[in-house]
C-alpha angles and dihedrals in degrees: 000000000000090000090054091049091047091048091049092050093047092049094046103033094124093048091049091046090051092052092047089050091053091048090050092050092047091049090051091055092053111119124238114268112287096017127119134180130256122151133145112327094342130086129177110245111223104148093070096170092059093046096044089051090053093047092059088077134066088206111076108239091195131079121358092336124265142152111300110227097178104067089113088068087076088084090056101046100040095074090048089051092052095048093044092048096046095046097032093235115185121231092254091049090049086070086075092058098055098059091036092058095040097048097039095050092044089056096048095041091057093040094056093033090068091066091069090071095056119110123204109296095017118133125192118203108245095220089050090055091049093053092050092046091052089050088053091048100045115038141115092279098052090043090052091053093060096033091055124034109282102079093098098047121114093217089067087069084086087076088065093051100045099084095052095040093054095037094049091044090055091047093048095052097038098046120099095191116091096210092051091049092050092048091049091048090053090053089049090052091059094049093043088055091051089051087071084083093065090039086074082083097047099200087070087059089050095050092045092052095046090054094041091052091050089046093052092047091052092046087053091051092049097035126138115272089239092065110081126209092248093052091047092052090049089052090050089055092050091045096053095040088056091045093049095051090048098051109020094102093059098038110038096060089052101049096080089044090055092051090046091055092050089051089053090050093050094046093054091244094125130083086228125072109224097208092048091047092051093054094039091055094043102109121215117246090246091055098043093107098051098237104173111236095208091069093061103170094047092040087065090052089049092053089047090054089050090050090054089048092052091048092050091046098052109019104043109083124213127214115261090268094070103018095091093051090047091053089051092054093043088057090050091049093054091045091051092051090049092053090051096042094037090210095292108168091011105063132020120276090240091056091047089053092050091051097046102034096099133089094258105048096030088063086068091062092122116072096225090070092071108020089068087079098051100084091052094049092049095046097044091050089052088050092050092048097049108024095097093049103032096151091057093056098030094109093047090053093048089050090049091052091047092051090049089054092048095047091052096040097143086068089068102034092053124227103103107161088007100065103355121049140132086238094065132082119218111300095013129121137178091280102049103029119102090229128024134177090226121055146144116262104229116253089238090070091054089050089050090053092050089052099046096038089064089063107082101195115128096241141118136243118235116218116210149220117039103246108165115159103158123001131013112256095028126110125216117210105168090174088073099018102252121153115165136025113012106253094196093075088083093061097063126070088210122067122259121221112203120200089224089066102065100141092113086072096051114233094341105116096198093171095058089044091053093046092057099043127104114261098249093047094051099069090098087083089078099059085040089058087055091054091056089048095248124144099167129061125202109201105199117218093174093077125094110302094238089070092051090051090051096052115019092091089058093053091047090050092051091048095048090048091053093243091123131019125214117240101170138007130191139141093276103047148338120235118213135185114222115231113263090241088072102040116090116203116238093257118034142146112237118229091208134029115208120194119189139173090216124109127249093264089067091061094100089056093050097050092043095062116115093234094049113129112217090214093064133126113217122205116191128214097278090057100042097095091051091052092050089052092050092048092051094050112106 
């Protein structure tokens, strides 16, 4: 038995070493005990039961109520929930699982994905496959994902799926054997189903399908003579029928939502300007690979590795057997860069706006929706250009791998998000920086959750004051270093509505309006809390002091007037119960129906009138015609 084990180890030493390297890197990313991640738009999910319950709906049970786009994430978080539950893994230790899964599956997806390009009689050197798979696993893009804030996002799971989806698609359309096509289509079905995870962020579905369609068209143009047009069209039908039945449940409910959002953008009803967003997120060609400028020495090595990649992609010529496939991927690579760059510096801004001002392409306004494909296109082109002469380019590939390792060195030293993070200035770390993407949630918030979770009413918790410093929807708690999505929402069974997230009310920034009002004119916020089904208020004292100075006199006035009653007080927040006069039960019959032609931003004026009945239903201008129709119905 020992001989067999020794033989296995000797034959697979590079594979074993690669897996040990991934484990080492994942271990180095593990957060200190008690720390979790929240930065920018991304938050580490650790209360899986709460999140999985929410993701069983297409209607968002949190906040003010809206369509839930992320229900496809259920597929992603359920395995993490099982593993964490079975092995009792703490939230900080879960940070080991995320990179371990992402990096391991990226390696194996590329490793096995290469086999789809083999023709009968082809052999690919195993060590050659390992080197390319490591390049796909460790590069500037994957480093950026964990250095910045996206390493814990389900939609990045698409990176894992890309090599097999494109490889199997090529095999399916280029194969002349029916059994091989059917087997490949079955494999595609599995990976299409897994792509429902990334479909929770629908623009990733859009970018994947744009590039897949272009890929299929090019495969048709360069197809084998033995594959007729009729057969190819039949295969397209089978391909997309399979795709549809694998992903319809995550995509169809979101299509109307995507068009609705674009309509809001174009009507000026959003806090974001679509044109400005498109150009803001259009990365320059020199920045398309996310080399971080603060790591200057290793940035140069990173650019050098990219230069070698570009040379190998475009100036190493394949034999005729692989040249056509290489040209296809070179076209995809250039197209992908265009979608990320949006033609900035190449075409006029007016032409860019004309091209991208539509519901399909405008959904790709953020660069991450397209750059996720770049590492695959680069690496597969290198494979196609060197596979038939691997010995000739062996040293170049080893150098490329070595440069990738050097340019992403914090991966291997450990300390990502502890010593190296996009959130830190030079010389900072997670202990001395003002803001950090990893932090300890104060014990007081856990006590708050224990208290409120015992109360079983179907209501919400209202988070005050308005405290936006950077982006809408983010919180800023400098007392415990948070900047981004509020991680405390996971602790409560009931939803939290934060004033910083006001997008449900269009462009009406009710929180900023309330902050700046005189005390006596601000009481409307209490009936407003009833309208959003909230009977508890968390008044945060862990925000920037200027927001406390703006608003603490209002809270004191409400408390002294008996409009709210204090339940808990500590250095991080005060918890208040809203007077029952202002809280509306979930189901109620209004005593008065008010219809008005005024906009939502006049709501404070309406509910502040002396003759206002707290048990009123208010219908705004966009609903008035519907109310008239209802009232005229016999």
